[in-house]
């Protein structure tokens, strides 16, 4: 379909304005989505270690892992020693990276579309995405983001727009922290990361 010249000029003039008004909360979600497609395309050639290294840098830029750990652990975080907090942070990052490297290990035409419409939820924002693959039903994944300084960072992931990863982690962690404290949780999270890396 051909466009008339005035329409083309109008679109060209509108493009910079649209780019300027794009919600900044979309950027970390777009970066993560691009990173996941990237490691899928790398697949077996990258190997698990290569995929983990590649997506690890994206995870560090896109997520507020420190806040996610604090929210998942709850009150026990305040009572934990600095050494135990650091160990849990490292284990939680390792688990997050390992799960992505394991679950997104090959590419078969998948694509991830990031919705341009960003919802505001109090002081947080919600960015929705759709993962599509040939001959498979689309999968909806939403991300909750919170501003950290000048940047927006992911603090929760909702599978099929409803299952909160943060709530699932909190439920998993609660009994372990109650019975063995943060050190027991460090061992548990590292064990989950080991399992994902196999």
PDB file of C-alpha atoms in Angstrom:
ATOM      1  CA  UNK A   1       0.000   0.000   0.000  1.00  0.00           C
ATOM      2  CA  UNK A   2       1.393   3.401  -0.998  1.00  0.00           C
ATOM      3  CA  UNK A   3       1.360   6.337   1.372  1.00  0.00           C
ATOM      4  CA  UNK A   4       0.797   9.902   0.233  1.00  0.00           C
ATOM      5  CA  UNK A   5       3.759  12.235   0.691  1.00  0.00           C
ATOM      6  CA  UNK A   6       2.087  14.390   3.413  1.00  0.00           C
ATOM      7  CA  UNK A   7       1.379  11.263   5.430  1.00  0.00           C
ATOM      8  CA  UNK A   8       5.005  10.138   5.157  1.00  0.00           C
ATOM      9  CA  UNK A   9       6.219  13.564   6.283  1.00  0.00           C
ATOM     10  CA  UNK A  10       3.755  13.521   9.164  1.00  0.00           C
ATOM     11  CA  UNK A  11       4.982  10.120  10.338  1.00  0.00           C
ATOM     12  CA  UNK A  12       8.597  11.218  10.096  1.00  0.00           C
ATOM     13  CA  UNK A  13       7.908  14.300  12.209  1.00  0.00           C
ATOM     14  CA  UNK A  14       5.891  12.301  14.767  1.00  0.00           C
ATOM     15  CA  UNK A  15       8.527   9.593  15.280  1.00  0.00           C
ATOM     16  CA  UNK A  16      10.936  11.614  17.481  1.00  0.00           C
ATOM     17  CA  UNK A  17       8.053  12.856  19.632  1.00  0.00           C
ATOM     18  CA  UNK A  18       6.777   9.298  20.129  1.00  0.00           C
ATOM     19  CA  UNK A  19      10.257   8.142  21.090  1.00  0.00           C
ATOM     20  CA  UNK A  20      10.543  10.937  23.656  1.00  0.00           C
ATOM     21  CA  UNK A  21       7.223  10.078  25.276  1.00  0.00           C
ATOM     22  CA  UNK A  22       7.871   6.319  25.507  1.00  0.00           C
ATOM     23  CA  UNK A  23       7.512   5.209  29.128  1.00  0.00           C
ATOM     24  CA  UNK A  24      10.991   4.589  30.583  1.00  0.00           C
ATOM     25  CA  UNK A  25       9.667   1.559  32.486  1.00  0.00           C
ATOM     26  CA  UNK A  26       9.526  -0.317  29.170  1.00  0.00           C
ATOM     27  CA  UNK A  27      13.296  -0.116  28.647  1.00  0.00           C
ATOM     28  CA  UNK A  28      14.425  -2.777  31.159  1.00  0.00           C
ATOM     29  CA  UNK A  29      11.679  -5.135  29.996  1.00  0.00           C
ATOM     30  CA  UNK A  30      12.676  -4.641  26.363  1.00  0.00           C
ATOM     31  CA  UNK A  31      16.330  -5.231  27.272  1.00  0.00           C
ATOM     32  CA  UNK A  32      15.444  -8.462  29.084  1.00  0.00           C
ATOM     33  CA  UNK A  33      13.220  -9.633  26.222  1.00  0.00           C
ATOM     34  CA  UNK A  34      15.962  -8.954  23.665  1.00  0.00           C
ATOM     35  CA  UNK A  35      18.489 -10.684  25.911  1.00  0.00           C
ATOM     36  CA  UNK A  36      16.347 -13.802  26.231  1.00  0.00           C
ATOM     37  CA  UNK A  37      15.866 -14.063  22.474  1.00  0.00           C
ATOM     38  CA  UNK A  38      19.613 -13.563  22.118  1.00  0.00           C
ATOM     39  CA  UNK A  39      20.547 -16.490  24.361  1.00  0.00           C
ATOM     40  CA  UNK A  40      17.890 -18.659  22.737  1.00  0.00           C
ATOM     41  CA  UNK A  41      19.469 -18.006  19.350  1.00  0.00           C
ATOM     42  CA  UNK A  42      22.901 -18.738  20.849  1.00  0.00           C
ATOM     43  CA  UNK A  43      21.548 -22.053  22.104  1.00  0.00           C
ATOM     44  CA  UNK A  44      23.896 -25.008  22.272  1.00  0.00           C
ATOM     45  CA  UNK A  45      26.690 -23.017  20.623  1.00  0.00           C
ATOM     46  CA  UNK A  46      26.860 -20.743  23.676  1.00  0.00           C
ATOM     47  CA  UNK A  47      26.317 -23.615  26.085  1.00  0.00           C
ATOM     48  CA  UNK A  48      24.883 -23.109  29.540  1.00  0.00           C
ATOM     49  CA  UNK A  49      27.873 -21.112  30.798  1.00  0.00           C
ATOM     50  CA  UNK A  50      27.807 -18.803  27.779  1.00  0.00           C
ATOM     51  CA  UNK A  51      24.076 -18.216  28.050  1.00  0.00           C
ATOM     52  CA  UNK A  52      24.384 -17.548  31.782  1.00  0.00           C
ATOM     53  CA  UNK A  53      27.192 -15.050  31.273  1.00  0.00           C
ATOM     54  CA  UNK A  54      25.316 -13.254  28.491  1.00  0.00           C
ATOM     55  CA  UNK A  55      21.967 -13.006  30.294  1.00  0.00           C
ATOM     56  CA  UNK A  56      23.656 -12.246  33.624  1.00  0.00           C
ATOM     57  CA  UNK A  57      24.673  -8.760  32.515  1.00  0.00           C
ATOM     58  CA  UNK A  58      21.095  -8.118  31.351  1.00  0.00           C
ATOM     59  CA  UNK A  59      19.653  -9.357  34.650  1.00  0.00           C
ATOM     60  CA  UNK A  60      21.956  -6.986  36.566  1.00  0.00           C
ATOM     61  CA  UNK A  61      20.723  -4.008  34.542  1.00  0.00           C
ATOM     62  CA  UNK A  62      17.031  -4.939  34.397  1.00  0.00           C
ATOM     63  CA  UNK A  63      16.204  -6.266  37.886  1.00  0.00           C
ATOM     64  CA  UNK A  64      16.363  -4.775  41.364  1.00  0.00           C
ATOM     65  CA  UNK A  65      17.589  -8.045  42.843  1.00  0.00           C
ATOM     66  CA  UNK A  66      18.389  -6.490  46.208  1.00  0.00           C
ATOM     67  CA  UNK A  67      14.796  -5.355  46.699  1.00  0.00           C
ATOM     68  CA  UNK A  68      13.433  -8.656  45.400  1.00  0.00           C
ATOM     69  CA  UNK A  69      15.464 -10.593  47.963  1.00  0.00           C
ATOM     70  CA  UNK A  70      14.373  -8.319  50.810  1.00  0.00           C
ATOM     71  CA  UNK A  71      10.718  -8.641  49.835  1.00  0.00           C
ATOM     72  CA  UNK A  72      10.979 -12.413  49.427  1.00  0.00           C
ATOM     73  CA  UNK A  73      12.709 -12.953  52.776  1.00  0.00           C
ATOM     74  CA  UNK A  74      10.614 -10.534  54.812  1.00  0.00           C
ATOM     75  CA  UNK A  75      11.447  -9.502  58.405  1.00  0.00           C
ATOM     76  CA  UNK A  76      14.303 -12.003  58.707  1.00  0.00           C
ATOM     77  CA  UNK A  77      16.315  -9.893  56.272  1.00  0.00           C
ATOM     78  CA  UNK A  78      16.662  -7.098  58.839  1.00  0.00           C
ATOM     79  CA  UNK A  79      18.035  -9.503  61.450  1.00  0.00           C
ATOM     80  CA  UNK A  80      20.496 -11.222  59.097  1.00  0.00           C
ATOM     81  CA  UNK A  81      24.207 -10.433  59.284  1.00  0.00           C
ATOM     82  CA  UNK A  82      25.856  -8.485  56.435  1.00  0.00           C
ATOM     83  CA  UNK A  83      27.741 -11.649  55.412  1.00  0.00           C
ATOM     84  CA  UNK A  84      24.549 -13.711  55.252  1.00  0.00           C
ATOM     85  CA  UNK A  85      22.794 -10.975  53.269  1.00  0.00           C
ATOM     86  CA  UNK A  86      25.648 -10.870  50.767  1.00  0.00           C
ATOM     87  CA  UNK A  87      25.627 -14.667  50.438  1.00  0.00           C
ATOM     88  CA  UNK A  88      21.865 -14.699  49.873  1.00  0.00           C
ATOM     89  CA  UNK A  89      22.094 -11.916  47.293  1.00  0.00           C
ATOM     90  CA  UNK A  90      24.750 -13.885  45.379  1.00  0.00           C
ATOM     91  CA  UNK A  91      22.689 -17.081  45.563  1.00  0.00           C
ATOM     92  CA  UNK A  92      19.514 -15.315  44.431  1.00  0.00           C
ATOM     93  CA  UNK A  93      21.282 -13.747  41.449  1.00  0.00           C
ATOM     94  CA  UNK A  94      22.791 -17.111  40.547  1.00  0.00           C
ATOM     95  CA  UNK A  95      19.350 -18.749  40.693  1.00  0.00           C
ATOM     96  CA  UNK A  96      17.746 -16.061  38.527  1.00  0.00           C
ATOM     97  CA  UNK A  97      20.489 -16.267  35.898  1.00  0.00           C
ATOM     98  CA  UNK A  98      20.591 -20.082  35.944  1.00  0.00           C
ATOM     99  CA  UNK A  99      16.843 -20.404  35.446  1.00  0.00           C
ATOM    100  CA  UNK A 100      16.903 -18.098  32.431  1.00  0.00           C
ATOM    101  CA  UNK A 101      19.955 -19.825  30.930  1.00  0.00           C
ATOM    102  CA  UNK A 102      18.292 -23.218  31.401  1.00  0.00           C
ATOM    103  CA  UNK A 103      14.759 -22.345  30.294  1.00  0.00           C
ATOM    104  CA  UNK A 104      15.732 -20.241  27.257  1.00  0.00           C
ATOM    105  CA  UNK A 105      18.236 -22.684  25.773  1.00  0.00           C
ATOM    106  CA  UNK A 106      17.165 -22.923  22.130  1.00  0.00           C
ATOM    107  CA  UNK A 107      15.341 -20.885  19.513  1.00  0.00           C
ATOM    108  CA  UNK A 108      12.592 -22.140  17.212  1.00  0.00           C
ATOM    109  CA  UNK A 109      11.139 -18.916  15.881  1.00  0.00           C
ATOM    110  CA  UNK A 110      10.056 -17.452  19.232  1.00  0.00           C
ATOM    111  CA  UNK A 111       9.472 -13.724  19.588  1.00  0.00           C
ATOM    112  CA  UNK A 112       8.656 -11.444  22.509  1.00  0.00           C
ATOM    113  CA  UNK A 113       6.460  -8.396  22.011  1.00  0.00           C
ATOM    114  CA  UNK A 114       6.514  -5.667  24.667  1.00  0.00           C
ATOM    115  CA  UNK A 115       3.225  -3.816  25.059  1.00  0.00           C
ATOM    116  CA  UNK A 116       3.529  -0.066  24.496  1.00  0.00           C
ATOM    117  CA  UNK A 117       0.826   0.598  27.088  1.00  0.00           C
ATOM    118  CA  UNK A 118       2.346   0.776  30.557  1.00  0.00           C
ATOM    119  CA  UNK A 119       0.001   0.583  33.550  1.00  0.00           C
ATOM    120  CA  UNK A 120       0.598   2.593  36.709  1.00  0.00           C
ATOM    121  CA  UNK A 121      -0.022   0.736  39.969  1.00  0.00           C
ATOM    122  CA  UNK A 122       0.510   3.210  42.805  1.00  0.00           C
ATOM    123  CA  UNK A 123       4.226   4.000  42.738  1.00  0.00           C
ATOM    124  CA  UNK A 124       4.963   0.946  40.577  1.00  0.00           C
ATOM    125  CA  UNK A 125       4.425   0.244  36.897  1.00  0.00           C
ATOM    126  CA  UNK A 126       3.306  -2.875  35.043  1.00  0.00           C
ATOM    127  CA  UNK A 127       4.682  -3.779  31.630  1.00  0.00           C
ATOM    128  CA  UNK A 128       3.088  -6.655  29.744  1.00  0.00           C
ATOM    129  CA  UNK A 129       4.745  -8.879  27.159  1.00  0.00           C
ATOM    130  CA  UNK A 130       3.667 -11.747  24.935  1.00  0.00           C
ATOM    131  CA  UNK A 131       5.921 -14.681  24.109  1.00  0.00           C
ATOM    132  CA  UNK A 132       4.962 -16.328  20.837  1.00  0.00           C
ATOM    133  CA  UNK A 133       6.260 -19.489  19.199  1.00  0.00           C
ATOM    134  CA  UNK A 134       5.230 -21.275  15.999  1.00  0.00           C
ATOM    135  CA  UNK A 135       2.336 -23.714  16.526  1.00  0.00           C
ATOM    136  CA  UNK A 136       2.044 -22.835  20.225  1.00  0.00           C
ATOM    137  CA  UNK A 137      -0.373 -20.700  22.172  1.00  0.00           C
ATOM    138  CA  UNK A 138       0.972 -17.245  23.114  1.00  0.00           C
ATOM    139  CA  UNK A 139       2.190 -16.864  26.692  1.00  0.00           C
ATOM    140  CA  UNK A 140       1.551 -13.629  28.603  1.00  0.00           C
ATOM    141  CA  UNK A 141       4.276 -12.451  30.978  1.00  0.00           C
ATOM    142  CA  UNK A 142       3.976  -9.192  32.919  1.00  0.00           C
ATOM    143  CA  UNK A 143       6.645  -7.328  34.851  1.00  0.00           C
ATOM    144  CA  UNK A 144       6.194  -5.090  37.871  1.00  0.00           C
ATOM    145  CA  UNK A 145       8.761  -2.316  38.090  1.00  0.00           C
ATOM    146  CA  UNK A 146       9.734   0.185  40.760  1.00  0.00           C
ATOM    147  CA  UNK A 147      11.864   3.273  40.397  1.00  0.00           C
ATOM    148  CA  UNK A 148      15.336   3.004  41.902  1.00  0.00           C
ATOM    149  CA  UNK A 149      16.941   6.430  41.738  1.00  0.00           C
ATOM    150  CA  UNK A 150      16.577   7.577  38.154  1.00  0.00           C
ATOM    151  CA  UNK A 151      16.006   4.072  36.782  1.00  0.00           C
ATOM    152  CA  UNK A 152      13.097   1.650  36.654  1.00  0.00           C
ATOM    153  CA  UNK A 153      13.902  -1.919  37.651  1.00  0.00           C
ATOM    154  CA  UNK A 154      11.906  -5.160  37.589  1.00  0.00           C
ATOM    155  CA  UNK A 155      10.845  -6.380  41.047  1.00  0.00           C
ATOM    156  CA  UNK A 156       8.339  -9.107  40.132  1.00  0.00           C
ATOM    157  CA  UNK A 157       7.354 -11.323  37.207  1.00  0.00           C
ATOM    158  CA  UNK A 158       3.816 -12.544  36.579  1.00  0.00           C
ATOM    159  CA  UNK A 159       3.482 -15.710  34.492  1.00  0.00           C
ATOM    160  CA  UNK A 160       0.275 -15.596  32.454  1.00  0.00           C
ATOM    161  CA  UNK A 161      -0.253 -12.168  34.027  1.00  0.00           C
ATOM    162  CA  UNK A 162      -1.373 -13.734  37.304  1.00  0.00           C
ATOM    163  CA  UNK A 163       1.206 -15.994  39.000  1.00  0.00           C
ATOM    164  CA  UNK A 164       3.576 -13.773  40.997  1.00  0.00           C
ATOM    165  CA  UNK A 165       7.136 -15.066  41.095  1.00  0.00           C
ATOM    166  CA  UNK A 166       7.787 -12.942  44.182  1.00  0.00           C
ATOM    167  CA  UNK A 167       4.803 -14.409  46.041  1.00  0.00           C
ATOM    168  CA  UNK A 168       5.885 -17.917  45.046  1.00  0.00           C
ATOM    169  CA  UNK A 169       9.420 -17.279  46.294  1.00  0.00           C
ATOM    170  CA  UNK A 170       8.121 -15.821  49.560  1.00  0.00           C
ATOM    171  CA  UNK A 171       5.964 -18.894  50.183  1.00  0.00           C
ATOM    172  CA  UNK A 172       8.920 -21.162  49.388  1.00  0.00           C
ATOM    173  CA  UNK A 173      11.346 -19.227  51.578  1.00  0.00           C
ATOM    174  CA  UNK A 174       9.136 -18.673  54.637  1.00  0.00           C
ATOM    175  CA  UNK A 175       9.290 -22.152  56.174  1.00  0.00           C
ATOM    176  CA  UNK A 176      13.028 -22.464  55.507  1.00  0.00           C
ATOM    177  CA  UNK A 177      13.824 -19.141  57.159  1.00  0.00           C
ATOM    178  CA  UNK A 178      11.570 -19.962  60.097  1.00  0.00           C
ATOM    179  CA  UNK A 179      13.283 -23.297  60.766  1.00  0.00           C
ATOM    180  CA  UNK A 180      16.896 -22.582  59.797  1.00  0.00           C
ATOM    181  CA  UNK A 181      17.331 -18.857  59.321  1.00  0.00           C
ATOM    182  CA  UNK A 182      18.925 -17.030  56.422  1.00  0.00           C
ATOM    183  CA  UNK A 183      21.930 -19.371  56.234  1.00  0.00           C
ATOM    184  CA  UNK A 184      19.615 -22.309  55.579  1.00  0.00           C
ATOM    185  CA  UNK A 185      17.923 -20.246  52.889  1.00  0.00           C
ATOM    186  CA  UNK A 186      21.277 -19.541  51.230  1.00  0.00           C
ATOM    187  CA  UNK A 187      21.908 -23.281  50.974  1.00  0.00           C
ATOM    188  CA  UNK A 188      18.396 -23.860  49.631  1.00  0.00           C
ATOM    189  CA  UNK A 189      18.679 -21.175  46.934  1.00  0.00           C
ATOM    190  CA  UNK A 190      22.106 -22.410  45.871  1.00  0.00           C
ATOM    191  CA  UNK A 191      20.705 -25.946  45.606  1.00  0.00           C
ATOM    192  CA  UNK A 192      17.932 -24.648  43.328  1.00  0.00           C
ATOM    193  CA  UNK A 193      20.541 -22.869  41.210  1.00  0.00           C
ATOM    194  CA  UNK A 194      22.593 -26.082  40.984  1.00  0.00           C
ATOM    195  CA  UNK A 195      19.505 -27.957  39.810  1.00  0.00           C
ATOM    196  CA  UNK A 196      18.755 -25.337  37.146  1.00  0.00           C
ATOM    197  CA  UNK A 197      22.328 -25.498  35.886  1.00  0.00           C
ATOM    198  CA  UNK A 198      22.221 -29.237  35.152  1.00  0.00           C
TER     199      UNK A 198
END
